[in-house]
Coordinates of C-alpha atoms in Angstrom, one line a residue:
Chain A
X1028 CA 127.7 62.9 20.5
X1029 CA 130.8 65.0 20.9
X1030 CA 133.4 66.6 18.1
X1031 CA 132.6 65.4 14.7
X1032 CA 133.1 65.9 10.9
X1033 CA 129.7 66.9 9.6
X1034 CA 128.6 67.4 6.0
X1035 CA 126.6 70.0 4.9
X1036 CA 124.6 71.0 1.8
X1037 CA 125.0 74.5 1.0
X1038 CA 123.6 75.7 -1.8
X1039 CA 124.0 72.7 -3.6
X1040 CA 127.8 72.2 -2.9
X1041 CA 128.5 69.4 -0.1
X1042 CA 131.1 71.5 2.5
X1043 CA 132.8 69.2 5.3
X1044 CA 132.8 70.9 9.0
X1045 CA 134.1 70.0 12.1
X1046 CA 131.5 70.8 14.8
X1047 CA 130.1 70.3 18.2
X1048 CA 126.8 70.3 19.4
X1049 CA 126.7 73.2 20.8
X1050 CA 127.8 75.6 17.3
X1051 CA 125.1 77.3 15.8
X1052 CA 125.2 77.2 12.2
X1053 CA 125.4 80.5 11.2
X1054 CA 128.6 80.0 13.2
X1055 CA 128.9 77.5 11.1
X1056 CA 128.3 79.0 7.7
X1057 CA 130.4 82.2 8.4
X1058 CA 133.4 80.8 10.1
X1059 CA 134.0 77.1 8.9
X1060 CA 132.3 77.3 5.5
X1061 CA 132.9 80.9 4.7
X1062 CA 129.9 82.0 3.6
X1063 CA 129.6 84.9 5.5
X1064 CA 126.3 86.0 3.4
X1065 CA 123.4 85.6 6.3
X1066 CA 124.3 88.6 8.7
X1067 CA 124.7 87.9 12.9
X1068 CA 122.4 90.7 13.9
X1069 CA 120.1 90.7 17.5
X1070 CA 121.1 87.0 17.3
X1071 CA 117.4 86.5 19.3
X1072 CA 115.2 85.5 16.3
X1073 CA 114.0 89.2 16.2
X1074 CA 115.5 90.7 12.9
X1075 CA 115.6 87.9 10.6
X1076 CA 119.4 89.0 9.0
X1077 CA 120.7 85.6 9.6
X1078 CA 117.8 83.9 8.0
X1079 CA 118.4 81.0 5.6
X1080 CA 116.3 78.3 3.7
X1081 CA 116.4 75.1 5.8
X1082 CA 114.9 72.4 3.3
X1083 CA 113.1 75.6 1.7
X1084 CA 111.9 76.4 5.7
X1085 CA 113.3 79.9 6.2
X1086 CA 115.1 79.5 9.7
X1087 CA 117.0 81.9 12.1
X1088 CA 120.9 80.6 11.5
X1089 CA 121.4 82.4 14.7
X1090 CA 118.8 80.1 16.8
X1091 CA 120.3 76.7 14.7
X1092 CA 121.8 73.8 16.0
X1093 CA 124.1 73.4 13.1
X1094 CA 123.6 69.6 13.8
X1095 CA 120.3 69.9 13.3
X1096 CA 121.2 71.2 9.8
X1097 CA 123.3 68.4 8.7
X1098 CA 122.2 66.5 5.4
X1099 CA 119.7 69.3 4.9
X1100 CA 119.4 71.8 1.8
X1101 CA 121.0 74.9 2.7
X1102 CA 120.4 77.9 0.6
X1103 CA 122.0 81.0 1.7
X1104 CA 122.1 84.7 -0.1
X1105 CA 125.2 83.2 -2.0
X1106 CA 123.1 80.4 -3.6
X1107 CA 121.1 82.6 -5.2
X1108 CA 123.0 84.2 -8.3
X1109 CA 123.1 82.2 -11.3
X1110 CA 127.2 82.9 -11.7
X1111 CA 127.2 86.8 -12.4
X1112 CA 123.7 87.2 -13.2
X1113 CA 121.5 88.0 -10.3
X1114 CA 118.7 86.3 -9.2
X1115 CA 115.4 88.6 -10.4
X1116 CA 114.7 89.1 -6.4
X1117 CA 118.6 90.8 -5.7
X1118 CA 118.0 92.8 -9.1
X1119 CA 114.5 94.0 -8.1
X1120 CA 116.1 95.2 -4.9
X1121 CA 118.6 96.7 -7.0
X1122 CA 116.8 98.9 -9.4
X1123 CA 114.0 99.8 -6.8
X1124 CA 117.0 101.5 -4.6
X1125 CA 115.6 98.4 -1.7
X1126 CA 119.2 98.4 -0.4
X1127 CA 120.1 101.1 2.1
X1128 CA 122.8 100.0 4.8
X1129 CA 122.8 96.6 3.2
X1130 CA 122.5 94.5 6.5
X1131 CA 119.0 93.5 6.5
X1132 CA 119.2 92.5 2.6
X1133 CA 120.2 88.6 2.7
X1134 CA 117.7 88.4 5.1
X1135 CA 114.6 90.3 2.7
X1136 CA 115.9 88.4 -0.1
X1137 CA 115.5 85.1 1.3
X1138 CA 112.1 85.8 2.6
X1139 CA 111.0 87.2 -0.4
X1140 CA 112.2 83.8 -1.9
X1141 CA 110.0 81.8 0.0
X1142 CA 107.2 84.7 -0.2
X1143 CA 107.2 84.1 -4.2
X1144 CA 107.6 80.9 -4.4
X1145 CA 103.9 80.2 -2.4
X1146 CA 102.6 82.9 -3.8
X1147 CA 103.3 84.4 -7.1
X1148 CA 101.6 87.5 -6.8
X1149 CA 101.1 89.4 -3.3
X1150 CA 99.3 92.2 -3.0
X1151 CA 101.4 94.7 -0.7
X1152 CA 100.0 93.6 2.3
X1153 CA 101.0 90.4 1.8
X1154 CA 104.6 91.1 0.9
X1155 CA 104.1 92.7 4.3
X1156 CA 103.0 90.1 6.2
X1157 CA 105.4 87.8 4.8
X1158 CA 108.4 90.2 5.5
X1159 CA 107.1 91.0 9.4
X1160 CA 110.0 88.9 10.6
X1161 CA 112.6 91.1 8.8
X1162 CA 113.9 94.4 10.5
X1163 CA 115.1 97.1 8.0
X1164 CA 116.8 99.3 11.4
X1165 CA 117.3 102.3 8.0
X1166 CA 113.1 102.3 7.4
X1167 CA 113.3 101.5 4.1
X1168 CA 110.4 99.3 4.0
X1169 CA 108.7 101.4 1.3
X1170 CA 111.3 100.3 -1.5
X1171 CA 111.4 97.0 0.0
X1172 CA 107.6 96.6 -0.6
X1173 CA 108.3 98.0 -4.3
X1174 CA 110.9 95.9 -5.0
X1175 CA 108.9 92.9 -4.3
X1176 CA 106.7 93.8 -6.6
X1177 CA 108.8 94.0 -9.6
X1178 CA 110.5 90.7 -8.2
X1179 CA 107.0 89.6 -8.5
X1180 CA 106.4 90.6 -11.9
X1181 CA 109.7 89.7 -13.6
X1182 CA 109.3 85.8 -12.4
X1183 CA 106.3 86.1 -13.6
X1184 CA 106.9 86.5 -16.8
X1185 CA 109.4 83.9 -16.5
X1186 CA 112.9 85.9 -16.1
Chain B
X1498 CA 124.2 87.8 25.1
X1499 CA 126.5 85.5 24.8
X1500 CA 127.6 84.9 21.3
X1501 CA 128.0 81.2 21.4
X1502 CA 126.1 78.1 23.7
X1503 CA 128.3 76.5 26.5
X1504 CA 128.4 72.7 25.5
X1505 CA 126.0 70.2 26.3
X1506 CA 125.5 66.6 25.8
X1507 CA 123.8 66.0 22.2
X1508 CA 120.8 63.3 21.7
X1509 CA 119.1 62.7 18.4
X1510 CA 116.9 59.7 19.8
X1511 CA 114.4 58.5 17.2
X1512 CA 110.8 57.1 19.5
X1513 CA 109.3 58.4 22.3
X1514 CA 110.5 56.2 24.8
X1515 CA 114.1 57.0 23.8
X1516 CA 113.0 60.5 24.7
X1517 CA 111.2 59.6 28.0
X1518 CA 114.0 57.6 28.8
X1519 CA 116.7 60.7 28.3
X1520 CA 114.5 63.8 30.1
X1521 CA 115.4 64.6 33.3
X1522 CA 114.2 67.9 35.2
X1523 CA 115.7 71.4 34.1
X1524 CA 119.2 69.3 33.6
X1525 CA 117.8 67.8 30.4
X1526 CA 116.1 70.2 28.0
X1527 CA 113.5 69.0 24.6
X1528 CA 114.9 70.6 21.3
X1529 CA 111.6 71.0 19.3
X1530 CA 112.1 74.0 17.0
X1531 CA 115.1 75.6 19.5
X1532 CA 113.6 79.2 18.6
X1533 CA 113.0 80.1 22.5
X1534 CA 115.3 77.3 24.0
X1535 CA 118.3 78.4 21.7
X1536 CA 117.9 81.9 22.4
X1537 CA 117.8 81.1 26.5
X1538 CA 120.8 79.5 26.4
X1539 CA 122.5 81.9 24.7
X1540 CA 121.6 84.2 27.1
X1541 CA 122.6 81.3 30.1
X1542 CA 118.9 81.3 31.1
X1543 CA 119.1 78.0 30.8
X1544 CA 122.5 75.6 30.5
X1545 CA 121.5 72.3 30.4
X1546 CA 123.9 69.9 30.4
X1547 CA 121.5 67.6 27.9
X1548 CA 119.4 68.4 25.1
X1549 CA 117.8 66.1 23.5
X1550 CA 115.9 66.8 19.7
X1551 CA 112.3 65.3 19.1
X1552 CA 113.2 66.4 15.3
X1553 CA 114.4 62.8 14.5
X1554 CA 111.4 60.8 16.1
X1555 CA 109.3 60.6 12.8
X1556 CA 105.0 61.4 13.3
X1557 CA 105.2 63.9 15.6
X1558 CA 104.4 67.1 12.8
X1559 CA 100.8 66.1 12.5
X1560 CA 97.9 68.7 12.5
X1561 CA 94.6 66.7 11.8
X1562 CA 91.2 66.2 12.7
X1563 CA 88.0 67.9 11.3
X1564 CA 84.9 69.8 12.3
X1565 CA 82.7 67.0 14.2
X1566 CA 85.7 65.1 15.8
X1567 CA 88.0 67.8 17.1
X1568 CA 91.8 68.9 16.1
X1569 CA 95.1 66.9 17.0
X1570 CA 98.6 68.3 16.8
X1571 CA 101.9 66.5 17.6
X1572 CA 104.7 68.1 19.4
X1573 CA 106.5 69.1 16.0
X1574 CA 103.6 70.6 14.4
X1575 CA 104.9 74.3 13.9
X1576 CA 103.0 77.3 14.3
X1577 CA 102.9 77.9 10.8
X1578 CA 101.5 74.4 10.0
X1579 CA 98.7 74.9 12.2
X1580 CA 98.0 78.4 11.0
X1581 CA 98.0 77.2 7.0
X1582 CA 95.8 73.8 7.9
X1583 CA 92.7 73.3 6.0
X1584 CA 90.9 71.8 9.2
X1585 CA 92.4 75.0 11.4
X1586 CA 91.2 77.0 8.6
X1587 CA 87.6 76.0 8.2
X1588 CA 86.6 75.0 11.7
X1589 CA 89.1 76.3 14.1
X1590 CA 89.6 80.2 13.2
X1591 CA 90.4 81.4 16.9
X1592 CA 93.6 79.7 17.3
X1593 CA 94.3 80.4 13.6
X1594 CA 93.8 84.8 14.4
X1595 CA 96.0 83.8 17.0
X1596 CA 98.9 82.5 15.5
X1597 CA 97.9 85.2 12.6
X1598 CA 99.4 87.8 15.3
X1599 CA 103.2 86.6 15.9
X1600 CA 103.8 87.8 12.8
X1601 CA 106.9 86.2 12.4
X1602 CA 107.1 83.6 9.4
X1603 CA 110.5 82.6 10.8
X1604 CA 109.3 81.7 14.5
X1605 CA 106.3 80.5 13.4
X1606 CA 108.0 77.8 10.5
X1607 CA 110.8 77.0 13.6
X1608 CA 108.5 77.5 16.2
X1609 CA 106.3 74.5 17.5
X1610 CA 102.9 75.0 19.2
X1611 CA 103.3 72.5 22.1
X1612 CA 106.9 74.1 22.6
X1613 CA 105.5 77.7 23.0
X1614 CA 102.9 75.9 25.5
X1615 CA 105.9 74.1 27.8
X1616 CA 107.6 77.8 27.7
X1617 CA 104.6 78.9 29.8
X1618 CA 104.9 82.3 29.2
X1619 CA 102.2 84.3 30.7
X1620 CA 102.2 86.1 27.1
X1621 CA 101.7 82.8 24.8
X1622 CA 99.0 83.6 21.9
X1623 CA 97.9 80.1 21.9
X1624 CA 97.0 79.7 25.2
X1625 CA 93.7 81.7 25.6
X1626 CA 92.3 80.4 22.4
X1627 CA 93.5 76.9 23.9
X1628 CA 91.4 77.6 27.0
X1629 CA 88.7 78.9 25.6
X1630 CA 88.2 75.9 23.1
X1631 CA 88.7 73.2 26.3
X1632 CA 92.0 71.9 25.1
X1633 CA 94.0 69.0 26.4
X1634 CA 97.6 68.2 26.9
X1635 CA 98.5 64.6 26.5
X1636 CA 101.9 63.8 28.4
X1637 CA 103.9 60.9 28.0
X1638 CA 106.1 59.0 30.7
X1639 CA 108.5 56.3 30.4
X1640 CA 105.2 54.4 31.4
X1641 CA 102.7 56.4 31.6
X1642 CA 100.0 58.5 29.5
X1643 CA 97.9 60.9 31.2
X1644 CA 96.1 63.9 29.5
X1645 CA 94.9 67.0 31.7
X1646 CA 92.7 69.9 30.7
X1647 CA 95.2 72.7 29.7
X1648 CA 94.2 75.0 32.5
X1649 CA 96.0 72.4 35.3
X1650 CA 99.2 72.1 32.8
X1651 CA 99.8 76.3 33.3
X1652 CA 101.0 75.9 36.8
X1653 CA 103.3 79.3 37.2
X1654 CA 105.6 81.7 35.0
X1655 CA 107.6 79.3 33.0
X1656 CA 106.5 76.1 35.1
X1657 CA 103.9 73.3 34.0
X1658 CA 102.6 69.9 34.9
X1659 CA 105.1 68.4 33.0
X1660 CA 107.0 65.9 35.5
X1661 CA 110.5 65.4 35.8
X1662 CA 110.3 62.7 33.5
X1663 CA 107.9 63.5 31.4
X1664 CA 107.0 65.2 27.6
X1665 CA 103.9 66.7 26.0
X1666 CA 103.2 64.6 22.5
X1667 CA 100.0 66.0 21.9
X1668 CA 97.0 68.9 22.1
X1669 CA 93.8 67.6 21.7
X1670 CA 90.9 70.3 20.8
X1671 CA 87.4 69.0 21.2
X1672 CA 84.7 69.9 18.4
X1673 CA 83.1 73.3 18.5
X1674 CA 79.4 74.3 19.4
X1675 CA 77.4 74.9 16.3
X1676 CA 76.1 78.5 16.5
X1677 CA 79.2 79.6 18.1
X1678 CA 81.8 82.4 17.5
X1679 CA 85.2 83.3 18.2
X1680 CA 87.6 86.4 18.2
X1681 CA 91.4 87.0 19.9
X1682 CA 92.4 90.3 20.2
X1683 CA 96.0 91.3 21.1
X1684 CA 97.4 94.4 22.2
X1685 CA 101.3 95.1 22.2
X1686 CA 104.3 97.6 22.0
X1687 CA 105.0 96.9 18.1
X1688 CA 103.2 93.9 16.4
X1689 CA 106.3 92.0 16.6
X1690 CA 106.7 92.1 20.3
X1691 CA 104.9 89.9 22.8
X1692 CA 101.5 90.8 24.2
X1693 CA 100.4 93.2 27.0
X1694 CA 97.4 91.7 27.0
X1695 CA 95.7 89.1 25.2
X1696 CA 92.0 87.7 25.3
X1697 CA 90.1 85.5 23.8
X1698 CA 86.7 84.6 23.3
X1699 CA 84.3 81.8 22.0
X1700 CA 80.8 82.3 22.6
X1701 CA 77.8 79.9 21.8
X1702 CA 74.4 81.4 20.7
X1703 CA 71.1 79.9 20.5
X1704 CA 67.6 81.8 20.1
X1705 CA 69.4 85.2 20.0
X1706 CA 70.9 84.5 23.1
X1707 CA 74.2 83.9 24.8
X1708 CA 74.0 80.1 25.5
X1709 CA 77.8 79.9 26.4
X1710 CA 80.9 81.9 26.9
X1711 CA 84.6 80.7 27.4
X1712 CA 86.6 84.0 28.1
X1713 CA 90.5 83.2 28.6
X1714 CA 93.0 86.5 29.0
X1715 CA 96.9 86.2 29.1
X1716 CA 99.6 88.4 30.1
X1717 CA 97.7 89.7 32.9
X1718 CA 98.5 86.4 35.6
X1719 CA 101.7 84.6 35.9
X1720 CA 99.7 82.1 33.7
X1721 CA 96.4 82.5 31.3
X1722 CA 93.7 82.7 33.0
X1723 CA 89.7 82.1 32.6
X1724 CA 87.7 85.0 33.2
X1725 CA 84.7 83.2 34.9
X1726 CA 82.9 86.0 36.1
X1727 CA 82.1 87.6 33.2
X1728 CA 80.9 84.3 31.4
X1729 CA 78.7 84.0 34.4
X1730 CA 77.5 87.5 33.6
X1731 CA 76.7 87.2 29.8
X1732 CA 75.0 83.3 30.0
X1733 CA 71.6 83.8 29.4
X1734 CA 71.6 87.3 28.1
X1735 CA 71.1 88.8 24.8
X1736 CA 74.3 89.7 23.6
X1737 CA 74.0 93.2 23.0
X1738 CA 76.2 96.7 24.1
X1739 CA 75.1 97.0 28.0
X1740 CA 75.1 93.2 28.7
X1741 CA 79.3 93.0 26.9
X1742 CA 79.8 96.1 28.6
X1743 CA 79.0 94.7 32.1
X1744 CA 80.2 91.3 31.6
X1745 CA 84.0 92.8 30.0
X1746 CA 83.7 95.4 33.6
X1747 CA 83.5 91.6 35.2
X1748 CA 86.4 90.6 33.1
X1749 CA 88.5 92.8 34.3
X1750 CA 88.7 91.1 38.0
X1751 CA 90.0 88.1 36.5
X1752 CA 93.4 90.0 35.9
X1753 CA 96.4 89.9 38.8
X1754 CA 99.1 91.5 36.4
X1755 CA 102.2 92.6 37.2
X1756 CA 103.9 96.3 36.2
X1757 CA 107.1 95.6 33.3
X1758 CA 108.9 97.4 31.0
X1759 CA 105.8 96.5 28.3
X1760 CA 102.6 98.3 31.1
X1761 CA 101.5 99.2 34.2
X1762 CA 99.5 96.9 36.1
X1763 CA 96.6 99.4 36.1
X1764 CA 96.7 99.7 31.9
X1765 CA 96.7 96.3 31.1
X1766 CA 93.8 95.7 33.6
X1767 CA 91.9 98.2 32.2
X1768 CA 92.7 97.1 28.9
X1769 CA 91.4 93.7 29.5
X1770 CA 87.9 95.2 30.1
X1771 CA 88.3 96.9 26.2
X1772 CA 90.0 93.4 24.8
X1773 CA 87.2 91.1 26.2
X1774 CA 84.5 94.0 25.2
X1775 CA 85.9 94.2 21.8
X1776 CA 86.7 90.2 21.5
X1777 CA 82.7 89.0 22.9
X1778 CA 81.3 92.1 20.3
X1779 CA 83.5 90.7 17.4
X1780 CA 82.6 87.1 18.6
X1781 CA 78.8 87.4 18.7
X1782 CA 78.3 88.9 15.5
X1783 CA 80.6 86.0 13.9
X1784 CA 78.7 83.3 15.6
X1785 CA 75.4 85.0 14.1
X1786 CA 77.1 84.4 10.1

């Protein structure tokens, strides 16, 4: 398998790439496909900034085959905005003052995603836990805690 | 770091034998979840010049089995699988505390158990719990299947028993001891990093005493090892402060580790005394629940 035109699913849009075996796909996402969303960080699988939801799996982009990716639902930080209205997790960051530098964000949000959607209501520690693979390098885990908390109790109640 | 991989040659094969077929020393790599194998080649640790994915051969991401007739897991079965399993769960709590401490849900939903084993890092969490329960390694060759107790498949730092031609498709736990009781303890820099040390225990009591003891320690040996003294020294006794405190002293002999940028070779051996104290304490009063 050398050079070839792969499809992706992004978010639920179908984007055509040309790629080789060897491109990673937040390569992939960032430079053919232009979502430049997930962040290239430590690019070792220890920070979590280019993390996405492979088939709901979050995955390190940076550690991706993209041809392992192809045909699969891809959700990214873009994906998750309904048009201008933010998705209850990005405006719980928001309002708690969760985003410092900015870097680390796509990264929380998408692992809060998958956090939430397995379990509607963590206690603290368990947003911990389920953030441990996300570094915040400005601290601001504190606010990050708290905002998934209100993320928590917004879907909740359905918003 | 390099930014991007040097090309390889791509397979997708979809059975076993495919795979066997395609695997070919260190020129050939397996792509299971890529999380370790990814990141060496990025840093040109490793440039094969094949790699071929097991993520198309279907029935490999299997984690089954029950309480009487031991636990199975495939070659794709991640590390977060096995951690969430019902059967793990209820009957296999050792190598679920271990998994509990890489506390990354990305590398442990990417990550594969049987990769992390064929990595044979020194450091691997699964390993000691894997020793201490008597696990096997099933390996497959283009016509050949031979299974080996996983103490003969750690062979050096980053080698196995794997042959040139060869895969692991499967870990095969036998079925606990009634009356027995397990704890892993883990000691490292931040609790995302790899271990210093690592230990783990499964202990078997009957009559108030200690019937058995498996005592496995990583980090401290270019691979896990067993720490056979100190089971010697507990058999047979009442588990109570003096005997764990002479039997984890024992322990402590079983360690050859090296000095890194993580320890000294004199802390981590003298943590492995306060690990395997701590882990046979923690085990004996779970096996008496």
């Amino acid at each position: 398998m050398g050079k070839e035109i792969a499809n992706f699913i992004v978010n639920g849009n179908e984007y055509d790439a040309i790629i080789e075996p060897h491109m990673l796909l937040i390569d992939v996402l960032r430079d053919e496909i232009g979502l430049t969303g997930a962040k290239y960080a430590c690019g070792a699988g220890d920070c979590g900034s280019c993390t996405v939801l492979i088939d709901g799996k979050p995955s390190f982009s940076c550690l991706t085959l993209a041809v392992t990716a192809k045909g699969k639902n891809i959700l990214t930080i873009e994906g998750m905005a309904d048009g201008n209205t933010l998705h209850p997790i990005q405006q719980a960051f928001v309002v708690s003052g969760a985003v410092q530098c900015g870097f680390c964000t796509p990264g929380m949000v998408m692992s809060t995603k998958v956090l939430l959607d397995e379990n509607p209501e963590p206690t603290r520690g368990e947003a911990k836990t389920a953030l441990a693979g996300n570094l915040c390098r400005c601290t601001g885990y504190v606010k990050i805690v708290d905002a998934v908390e209100v993320a928590a109790g917004t879907m909740r109640k359905g918003g | 770091m390099h930014r991007v991989l040097l090309p390889f040659e791509f397979f997708e094969p979809t059975t076993i034998k495919e795979v066997v077929n395609l695997v070919d020393g260190d020129k050939v790599r397996v792509l299971a979840g890529g999380v370790d194998l990814v990141l060496k080649m990025r840093r040109r640790e490793i440039v094969p010049e094949k790699v071929v994915s097991l993520q198309k051969v279907p029935g490999l991401d299997y984690v089954e089995g029950n309480g009487s007739a031991g636990l199975k897991f495939g070659a794709l079965a991640t590390l977060r699988q096995i951690e969430q399993s019902e059967v793990v769960m209820q009957n296999y709590a050792l190598l679920r505390e271990a998994i509990s401490k890489i506390v990354s849900v990305q590398t442990k939903t990417m990550g594969t158990a049987i990769g992390n084993l064929c990595v044979a890092t020194p450091a691997s969490d699964i390993a000691p719990p894997l020793y201490a329960m008597g696990a096997k390694v099933k390996i497959m060759g283009a016509d050949s299947e031979r299974e080996i107790p996983i103490e003969e498949f750690f062979v050096d730092v980053g080698k196995t028993a794997i042959g040139p031609h060869e895969i692991v498709t499967e870990i095969v736990v036998p079925s606990l001891p009634s009356g027995s009781g397990s704890a892993f303890m883990k000691l490292s820099k931040t609790a995302e990093d790899i271990a210093k040390v690592n230990a783990a225990v499964l202990v078997t009591l009957a009559d108030g005493k200690c019937e058995d003891a498996r005592i496995a320690v990583g980090s401290v040996a270019p691979t896990p090892v067993r720490a056979t003294k100190a089971e010697e020294a507990i058999k047979g006794q009442e588990m109570n402060e003096k005997s764990i405190k002479e039997a984890s002293a024992l322990a402590a002999e079983a360690a050859t580790p090296i000095s890194d940028v993580r320890s000294t070779a004199e802390y981590r051996k003298e943590m492995v005394r306060i690990l395997v104290k701590d882990a046979l304490q923690k085990a004996a009063e779970r096996a008496q629940v």
